[in-house]
mmCIF file of C-alpha atoms in Angstrom:
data_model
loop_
_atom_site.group_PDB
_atom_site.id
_atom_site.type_symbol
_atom_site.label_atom_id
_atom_site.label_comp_id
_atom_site.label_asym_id
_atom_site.label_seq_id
_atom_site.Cartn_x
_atom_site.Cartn_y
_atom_site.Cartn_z
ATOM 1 C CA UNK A 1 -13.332 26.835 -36.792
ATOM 2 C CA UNK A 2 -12.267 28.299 -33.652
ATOM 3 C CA UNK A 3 -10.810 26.550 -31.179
ATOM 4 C CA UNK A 4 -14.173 27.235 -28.744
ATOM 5 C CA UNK A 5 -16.288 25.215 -31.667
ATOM 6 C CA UNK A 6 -17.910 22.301 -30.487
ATOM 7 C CA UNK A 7 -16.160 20.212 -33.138
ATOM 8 C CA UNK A 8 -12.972 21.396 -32.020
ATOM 9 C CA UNK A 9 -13.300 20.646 -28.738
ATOM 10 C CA UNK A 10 -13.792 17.170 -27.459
ATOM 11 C CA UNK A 11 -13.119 15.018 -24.384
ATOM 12 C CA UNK A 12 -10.418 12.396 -24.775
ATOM 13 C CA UNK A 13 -12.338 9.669 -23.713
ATOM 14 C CA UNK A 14 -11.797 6.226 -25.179
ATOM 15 C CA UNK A 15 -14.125 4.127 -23.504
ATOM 16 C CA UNK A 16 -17.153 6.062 -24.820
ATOM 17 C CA UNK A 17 -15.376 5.794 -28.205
ATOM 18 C CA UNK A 18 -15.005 1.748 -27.508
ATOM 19 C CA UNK A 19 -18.177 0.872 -26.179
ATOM 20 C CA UNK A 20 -20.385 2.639 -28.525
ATOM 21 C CA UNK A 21 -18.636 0.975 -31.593
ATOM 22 C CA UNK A 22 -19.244 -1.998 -30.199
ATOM 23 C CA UNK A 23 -15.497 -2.692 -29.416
ATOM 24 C CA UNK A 24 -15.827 -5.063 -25.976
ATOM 25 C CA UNK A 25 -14.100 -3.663 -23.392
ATOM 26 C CA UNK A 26 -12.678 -5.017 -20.027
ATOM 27 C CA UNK A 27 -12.306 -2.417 -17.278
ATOM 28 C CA UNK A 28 -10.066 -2.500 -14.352
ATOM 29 C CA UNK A 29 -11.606 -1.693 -10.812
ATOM 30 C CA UNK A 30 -8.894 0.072 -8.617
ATOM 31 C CA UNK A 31 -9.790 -0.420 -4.854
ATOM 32 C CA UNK A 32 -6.344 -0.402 -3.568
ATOM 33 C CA UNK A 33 -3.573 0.689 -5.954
ATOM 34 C CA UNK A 34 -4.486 4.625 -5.936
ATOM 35 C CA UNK A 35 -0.842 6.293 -7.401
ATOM 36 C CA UNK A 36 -0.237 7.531 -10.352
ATOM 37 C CA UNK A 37 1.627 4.756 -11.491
ATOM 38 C CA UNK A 38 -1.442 2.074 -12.141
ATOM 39 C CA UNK A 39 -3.022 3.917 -15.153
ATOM 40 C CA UNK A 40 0.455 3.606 -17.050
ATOM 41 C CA UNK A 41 0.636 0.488 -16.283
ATOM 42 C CA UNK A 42 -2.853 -0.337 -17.825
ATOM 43 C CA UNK A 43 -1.945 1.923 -20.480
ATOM 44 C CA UNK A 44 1.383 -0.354 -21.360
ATOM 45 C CA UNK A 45 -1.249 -3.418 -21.382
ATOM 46 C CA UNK A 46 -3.907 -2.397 -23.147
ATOM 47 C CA UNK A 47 -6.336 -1.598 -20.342
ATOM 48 C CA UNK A 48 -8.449 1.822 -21.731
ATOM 49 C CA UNK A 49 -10.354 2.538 -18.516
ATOM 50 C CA UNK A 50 -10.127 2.091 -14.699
ATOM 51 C CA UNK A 51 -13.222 1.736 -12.658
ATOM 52 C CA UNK A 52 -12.564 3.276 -9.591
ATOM 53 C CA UNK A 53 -14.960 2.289 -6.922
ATOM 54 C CA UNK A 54 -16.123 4.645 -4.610
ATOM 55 C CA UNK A 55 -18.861 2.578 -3.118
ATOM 56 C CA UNK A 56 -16.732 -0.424 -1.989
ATOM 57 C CA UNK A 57 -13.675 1.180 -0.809
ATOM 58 C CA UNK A 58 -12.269 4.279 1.431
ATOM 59 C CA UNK A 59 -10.916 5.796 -0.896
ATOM 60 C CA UNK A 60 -11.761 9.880 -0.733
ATOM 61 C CA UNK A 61 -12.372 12.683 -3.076
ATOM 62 C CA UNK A 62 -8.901 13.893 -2.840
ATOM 63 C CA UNK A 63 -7.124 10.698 -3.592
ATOM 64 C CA UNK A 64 -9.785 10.090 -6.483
ATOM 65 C CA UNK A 65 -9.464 12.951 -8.363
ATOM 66 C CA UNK A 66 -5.343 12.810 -8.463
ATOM 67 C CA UNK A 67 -6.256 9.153 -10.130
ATOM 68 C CA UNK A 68 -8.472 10.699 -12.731
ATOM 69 C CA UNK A 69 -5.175 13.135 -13.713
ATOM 70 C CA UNK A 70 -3.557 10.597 -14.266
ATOM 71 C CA UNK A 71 -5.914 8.177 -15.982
ATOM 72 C CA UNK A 72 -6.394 11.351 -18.484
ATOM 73 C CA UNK A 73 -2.552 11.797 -18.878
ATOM 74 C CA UNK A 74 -2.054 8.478 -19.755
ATOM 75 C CA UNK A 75 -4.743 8.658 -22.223
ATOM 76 C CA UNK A 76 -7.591 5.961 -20.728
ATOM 77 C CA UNK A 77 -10.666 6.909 -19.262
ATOM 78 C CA UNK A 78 -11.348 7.261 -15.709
ATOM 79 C CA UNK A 79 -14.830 5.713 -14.541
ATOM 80 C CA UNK A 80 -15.988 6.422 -11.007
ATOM 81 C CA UNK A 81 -18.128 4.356 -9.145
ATOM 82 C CA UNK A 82 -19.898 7.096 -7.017
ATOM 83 C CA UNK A 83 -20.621 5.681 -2.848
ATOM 84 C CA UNK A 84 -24.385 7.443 -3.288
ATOM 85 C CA UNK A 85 -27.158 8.799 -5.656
ATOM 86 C CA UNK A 86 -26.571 12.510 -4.002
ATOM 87 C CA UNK A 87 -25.522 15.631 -6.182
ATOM 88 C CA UNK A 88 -22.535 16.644 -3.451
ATOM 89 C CA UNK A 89 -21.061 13.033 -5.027
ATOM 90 C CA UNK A 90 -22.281 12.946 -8.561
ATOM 91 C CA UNK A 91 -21.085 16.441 -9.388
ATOM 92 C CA UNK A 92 -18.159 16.320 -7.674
ATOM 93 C CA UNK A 93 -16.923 13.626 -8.924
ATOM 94 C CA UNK A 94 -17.674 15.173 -12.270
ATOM 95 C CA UNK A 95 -15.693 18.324 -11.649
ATOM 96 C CA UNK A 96 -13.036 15.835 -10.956
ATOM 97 C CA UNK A 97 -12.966 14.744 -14.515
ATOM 98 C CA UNK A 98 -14.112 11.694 -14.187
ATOM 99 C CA UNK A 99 -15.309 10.298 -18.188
ATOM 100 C CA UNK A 100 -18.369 8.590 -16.530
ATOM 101 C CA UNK A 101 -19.824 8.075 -13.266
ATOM 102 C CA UNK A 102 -21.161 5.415 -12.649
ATOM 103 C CA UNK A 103 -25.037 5.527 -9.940
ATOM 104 C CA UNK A 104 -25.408 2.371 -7.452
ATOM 105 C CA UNK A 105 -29.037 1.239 -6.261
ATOM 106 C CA UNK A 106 -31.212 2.766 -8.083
ATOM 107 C CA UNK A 107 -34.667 1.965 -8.110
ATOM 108 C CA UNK A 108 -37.157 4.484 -9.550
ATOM 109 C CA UNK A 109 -37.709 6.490 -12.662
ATOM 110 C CA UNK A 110 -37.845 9.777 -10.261
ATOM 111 C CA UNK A 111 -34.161 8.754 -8.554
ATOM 112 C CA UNK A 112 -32.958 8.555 -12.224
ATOM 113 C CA UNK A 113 -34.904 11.973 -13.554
ATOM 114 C CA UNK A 114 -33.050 13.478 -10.425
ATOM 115 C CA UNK A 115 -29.285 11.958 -11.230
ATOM 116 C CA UNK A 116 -29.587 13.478 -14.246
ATOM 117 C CA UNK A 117 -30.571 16.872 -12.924
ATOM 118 C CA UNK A 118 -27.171 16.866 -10.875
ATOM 119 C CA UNK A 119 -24.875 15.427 -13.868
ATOM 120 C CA UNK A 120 -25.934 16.809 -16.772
ATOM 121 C CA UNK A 121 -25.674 20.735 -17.521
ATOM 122 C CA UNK A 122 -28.787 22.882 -19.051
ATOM 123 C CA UNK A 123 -31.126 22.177 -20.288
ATOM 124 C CA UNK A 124 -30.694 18.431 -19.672
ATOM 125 C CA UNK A 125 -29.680 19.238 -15.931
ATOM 126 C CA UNK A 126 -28.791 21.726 -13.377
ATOM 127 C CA UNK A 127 -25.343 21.038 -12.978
ATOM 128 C CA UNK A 128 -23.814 24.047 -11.651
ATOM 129 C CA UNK A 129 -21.030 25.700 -14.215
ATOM 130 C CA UNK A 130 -17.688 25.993 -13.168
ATOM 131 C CA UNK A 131 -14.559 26.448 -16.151
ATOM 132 C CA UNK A 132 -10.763 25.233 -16.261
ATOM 133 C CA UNK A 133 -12.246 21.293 -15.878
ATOM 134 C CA UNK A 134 -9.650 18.422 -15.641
ATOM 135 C CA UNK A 135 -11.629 17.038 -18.317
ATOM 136 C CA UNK A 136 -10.557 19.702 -21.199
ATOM 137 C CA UNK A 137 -7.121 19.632 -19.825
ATOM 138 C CA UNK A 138 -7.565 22.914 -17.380
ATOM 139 C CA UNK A 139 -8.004 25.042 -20.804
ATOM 140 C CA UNK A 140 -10.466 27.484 -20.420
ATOM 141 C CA UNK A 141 -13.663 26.967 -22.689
ATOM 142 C CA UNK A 142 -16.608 29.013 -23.313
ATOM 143 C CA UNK A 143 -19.750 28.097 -21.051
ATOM 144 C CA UNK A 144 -21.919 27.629 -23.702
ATOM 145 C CA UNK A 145 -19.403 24.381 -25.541
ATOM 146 C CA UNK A 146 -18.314 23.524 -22.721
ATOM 147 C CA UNK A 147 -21.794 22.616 -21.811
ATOM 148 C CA UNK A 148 -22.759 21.160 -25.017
ATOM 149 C CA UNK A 149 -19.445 18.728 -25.409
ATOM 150 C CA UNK A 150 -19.309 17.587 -21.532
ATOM 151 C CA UNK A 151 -23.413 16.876 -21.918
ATOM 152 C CA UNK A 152 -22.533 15.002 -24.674
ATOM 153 C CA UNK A 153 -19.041 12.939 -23.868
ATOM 154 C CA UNK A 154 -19.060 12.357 -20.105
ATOM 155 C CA UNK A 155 -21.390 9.315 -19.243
ATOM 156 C CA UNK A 156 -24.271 8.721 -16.624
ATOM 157 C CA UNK A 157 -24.491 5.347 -15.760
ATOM 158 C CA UNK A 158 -26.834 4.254 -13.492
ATOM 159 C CA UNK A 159 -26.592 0.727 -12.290
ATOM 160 C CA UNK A 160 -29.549 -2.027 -12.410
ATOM 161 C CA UNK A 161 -29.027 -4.582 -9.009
ATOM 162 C CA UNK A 162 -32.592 -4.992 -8.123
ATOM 163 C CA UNK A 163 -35.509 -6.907 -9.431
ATOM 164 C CA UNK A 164 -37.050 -4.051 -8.984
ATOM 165 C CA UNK A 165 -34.989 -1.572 -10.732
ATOM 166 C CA UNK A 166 -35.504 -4.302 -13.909
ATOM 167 C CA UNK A 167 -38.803 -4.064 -13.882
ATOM 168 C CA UNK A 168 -38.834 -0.902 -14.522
ATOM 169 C CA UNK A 169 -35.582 -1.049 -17.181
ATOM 170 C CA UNK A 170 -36.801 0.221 -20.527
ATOM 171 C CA UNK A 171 -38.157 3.077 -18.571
ATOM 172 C CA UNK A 172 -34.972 3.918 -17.433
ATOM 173 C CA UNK A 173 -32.895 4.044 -20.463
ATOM 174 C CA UNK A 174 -35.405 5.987 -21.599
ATOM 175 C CA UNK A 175 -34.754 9.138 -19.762
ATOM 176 C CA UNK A 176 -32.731 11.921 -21.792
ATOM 177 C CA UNK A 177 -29.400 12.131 -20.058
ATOM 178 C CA UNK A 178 -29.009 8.438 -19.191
ATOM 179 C CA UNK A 179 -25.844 7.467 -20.873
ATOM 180 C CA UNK A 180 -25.961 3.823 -20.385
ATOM 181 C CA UNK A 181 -26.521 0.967 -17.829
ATOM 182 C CA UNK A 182 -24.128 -1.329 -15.485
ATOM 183 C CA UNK A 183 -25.459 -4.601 -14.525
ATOM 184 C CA UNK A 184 -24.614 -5.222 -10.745
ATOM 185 C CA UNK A 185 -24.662 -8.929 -11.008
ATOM 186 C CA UNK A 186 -23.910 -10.059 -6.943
ATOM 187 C CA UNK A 187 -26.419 -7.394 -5.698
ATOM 188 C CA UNK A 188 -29.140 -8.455 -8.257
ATOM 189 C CA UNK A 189 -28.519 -12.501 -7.689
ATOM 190 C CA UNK A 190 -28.459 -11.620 -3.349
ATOM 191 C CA UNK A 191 -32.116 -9.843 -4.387
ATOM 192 C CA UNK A 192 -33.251 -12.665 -6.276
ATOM 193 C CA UNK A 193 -32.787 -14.694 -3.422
ATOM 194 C CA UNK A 194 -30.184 -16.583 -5.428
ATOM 195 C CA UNK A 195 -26.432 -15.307 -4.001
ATOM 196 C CA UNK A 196 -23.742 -16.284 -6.590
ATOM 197 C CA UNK A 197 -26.559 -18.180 -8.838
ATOM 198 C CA UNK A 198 -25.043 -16.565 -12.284
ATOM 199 C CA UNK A 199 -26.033 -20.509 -13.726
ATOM 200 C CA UNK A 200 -29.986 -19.857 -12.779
ATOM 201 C CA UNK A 201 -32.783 -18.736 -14.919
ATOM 202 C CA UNK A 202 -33.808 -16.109 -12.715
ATOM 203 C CA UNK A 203 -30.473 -14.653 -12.840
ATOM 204 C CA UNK A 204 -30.230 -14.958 -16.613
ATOM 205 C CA UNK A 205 -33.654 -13.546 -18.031
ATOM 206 C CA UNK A 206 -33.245 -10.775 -15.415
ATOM 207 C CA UNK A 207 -29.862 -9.847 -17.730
ATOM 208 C CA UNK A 208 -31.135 -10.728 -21.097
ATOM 209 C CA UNK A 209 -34.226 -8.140 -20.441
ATOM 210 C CA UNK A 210 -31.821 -5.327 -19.315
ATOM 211 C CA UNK A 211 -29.232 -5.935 -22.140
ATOM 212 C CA UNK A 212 -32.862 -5.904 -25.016
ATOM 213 C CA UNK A 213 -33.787 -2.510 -23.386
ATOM 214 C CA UNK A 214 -30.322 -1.012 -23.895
ATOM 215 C CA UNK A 215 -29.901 -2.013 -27.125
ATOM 216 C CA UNK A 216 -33.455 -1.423 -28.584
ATOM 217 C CA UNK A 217 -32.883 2.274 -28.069
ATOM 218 C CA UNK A 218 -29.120 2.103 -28.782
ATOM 219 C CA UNK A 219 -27.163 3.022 -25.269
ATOM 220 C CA UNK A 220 -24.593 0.392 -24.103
ATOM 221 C CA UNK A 221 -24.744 -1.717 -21.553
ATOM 222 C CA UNK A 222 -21.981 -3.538 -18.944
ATOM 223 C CA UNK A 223 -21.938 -6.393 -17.199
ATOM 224 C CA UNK A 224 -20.108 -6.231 -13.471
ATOM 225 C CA UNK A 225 -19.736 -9.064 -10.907
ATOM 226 C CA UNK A 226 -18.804 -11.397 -13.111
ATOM 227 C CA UNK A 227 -14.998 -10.857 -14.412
ATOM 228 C CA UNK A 228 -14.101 -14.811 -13.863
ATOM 229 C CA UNK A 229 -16.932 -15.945 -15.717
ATOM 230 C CA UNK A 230 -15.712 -15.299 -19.329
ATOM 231 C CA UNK A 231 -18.081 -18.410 -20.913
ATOM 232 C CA UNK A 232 -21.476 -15.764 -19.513
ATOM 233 C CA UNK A 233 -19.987 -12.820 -20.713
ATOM 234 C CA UNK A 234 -19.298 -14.168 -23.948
ATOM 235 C CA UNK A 235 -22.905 -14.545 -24.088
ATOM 236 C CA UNK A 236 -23.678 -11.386 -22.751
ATOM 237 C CA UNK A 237 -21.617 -9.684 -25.165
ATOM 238 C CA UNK A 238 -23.073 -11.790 -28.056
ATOM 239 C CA UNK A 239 -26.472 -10.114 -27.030
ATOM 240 C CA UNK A 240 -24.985 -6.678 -26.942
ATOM 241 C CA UNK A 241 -23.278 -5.840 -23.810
ATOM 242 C CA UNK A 242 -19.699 -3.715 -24.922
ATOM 243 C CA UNK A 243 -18.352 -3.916 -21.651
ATOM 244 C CA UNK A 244 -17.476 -5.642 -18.040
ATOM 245 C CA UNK A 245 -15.543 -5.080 -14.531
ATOM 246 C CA UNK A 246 -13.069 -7.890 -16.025
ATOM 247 C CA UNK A 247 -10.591 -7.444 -12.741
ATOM 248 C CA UNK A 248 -10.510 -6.250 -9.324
ATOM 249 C CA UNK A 249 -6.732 -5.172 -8.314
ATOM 250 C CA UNK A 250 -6.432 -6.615 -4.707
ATOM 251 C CA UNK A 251 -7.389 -9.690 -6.703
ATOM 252 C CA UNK A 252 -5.238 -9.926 -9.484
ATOM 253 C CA UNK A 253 -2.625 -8.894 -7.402
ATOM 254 C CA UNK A 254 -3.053 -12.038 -4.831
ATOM 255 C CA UNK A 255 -3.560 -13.981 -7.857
ATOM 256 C CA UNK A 256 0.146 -13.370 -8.803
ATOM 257 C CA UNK A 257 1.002 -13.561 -5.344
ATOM 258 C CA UNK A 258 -0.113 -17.093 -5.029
ATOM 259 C CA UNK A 259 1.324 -17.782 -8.167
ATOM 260 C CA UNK A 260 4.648 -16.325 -7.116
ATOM 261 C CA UNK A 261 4.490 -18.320 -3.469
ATOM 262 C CA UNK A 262 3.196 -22.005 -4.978
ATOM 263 C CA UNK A 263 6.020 -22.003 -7.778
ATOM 264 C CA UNK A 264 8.877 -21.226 -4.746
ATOM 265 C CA UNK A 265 6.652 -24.156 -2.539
ATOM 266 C CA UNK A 266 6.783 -26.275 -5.606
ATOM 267 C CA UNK A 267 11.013 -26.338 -5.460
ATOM 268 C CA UNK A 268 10.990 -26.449 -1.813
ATOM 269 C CA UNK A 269 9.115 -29.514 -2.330
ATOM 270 C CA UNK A 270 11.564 -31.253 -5.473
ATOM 271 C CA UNK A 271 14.310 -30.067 -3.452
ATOM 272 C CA UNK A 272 12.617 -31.880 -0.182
ATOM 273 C CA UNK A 273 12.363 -35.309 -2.016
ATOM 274 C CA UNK A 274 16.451 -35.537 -3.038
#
């Protein structure tokens, strides 16, 4: 084989390799901590992919794709939540290197049709061609694999937040080029009418349909909103979900934080009562 063979040439990308053996898989969503440092640290714990969030955060193109170098040096995956449905994000973020990008909001078969036309390469998509990705390590690989393998081992993701959008679920997975689906749990619940009502039925069957779709036609499916709530995402993932937003960093960072502050208040206290 030559090293431009499609065999020979792959994506490092271990989420896609976790998720669709059915290996559950907690992601980490970087908001805040941008340097190079956090993927090595999630690579030291275990941690195979960062979700980098686009949507809720300032965080730019620039400072994005320098995470994504990193996150593929270390050897997890970079997933990028991109801040809109338009190409001049999708592919972008894409070029990047980015192992999947994750869509916000969407709500109609056409919206979906059209993400795919701006992340996936012919004849899936019209993603423009450009060589030396991040993604293959800046080597330079013939148009026609490199095509083939990034069509193949970068994800589209489009997220499901809306009744709406579940309504029309099994139509979505459908569509050649989607890679998989994120459930936006807060955004569907504040639709429902129900903010924060993860306990209710609506809530629940609203899930259970979206996780059925994925899995009757064999495409994974996460579960985001949720990290704290390990007792629903046990049953989620007991349904078929392979993956979640387990941890926000500005949280788990002020969770050690107050950890850190009550154990020093808890001495000052003994020391108080002698």
């Amino acid at each position: 084989m030559t090293q431009s063979d499609p065999q020979t040439t792959n994506i490092s990308n271990p989420f896609r390799t976790r998720i669709l053996s059915g290996q559950i898989t907690p992601l980490l969503t970087a908001k805040y901590l941008t340097t190079n440092e956090l993927p090595l640290l999630c690579k030291t714990t275990s941690i195979h992919a960062i979700f980098i969030d686009m949507e809720h955060s300032a965080l730019d193109m620039r400072t994005v794709s320098q995470l994504i170098l990193a996150c593929h040096c270390a050897g997890i995956s970079p997933v990028v939540r991109s801040p809109s449905k338009s190409h001049f994000h999708i592919s972008r973020i894409l070029d990047a290197g980015a192992s999947a990008v994750v869509i916000p909001h969407v709500e109609s078969v056409e919206e979906v049709k059209e993400i795919v036309q701006h992340g996936k390469y012919a004849p899936l998509g019209k993603r423009g061609c450009t060589n030396n990705q991040p993604a293959f390590g800046f080597r330079h690989v013939s148009t026609k694999v490199q095509n083939a393998v990034v069509n193949e081992q970068t994800m589209l993701i489009p997220m499901i937040e809306t009744p709406g959008a579940v309504e029309i679920v099994e139509e979505i997975v459908a569509v050649e080029g989607v890679d998989g689906i994120l459930v936006g749990s807060n955004d569907l619940c504040s639709d429902l009418g129900i903010p924060g009502g993860y306990d209710t039925a609506e809530y629940q069957d609203a899930v259970r349909r979206v996780i059925k779709a994925c899995v009757d036609v064999g495409k994974p499916v996460g579960i985001g909103g949720i990290g704290g709530r390990l007792d629903l995402l046990e049953m989620w993932f007991r349904l078929g979900a392979t993956w979640s937003l387990g941890g926000q960093d500005g949280a788990m960072l002020q969770a050690g934080m107050r950890q850190l502050s009550q154990r020093y208040e808890d001495i000052n206290a003994k020391l108080e009562k002698e």
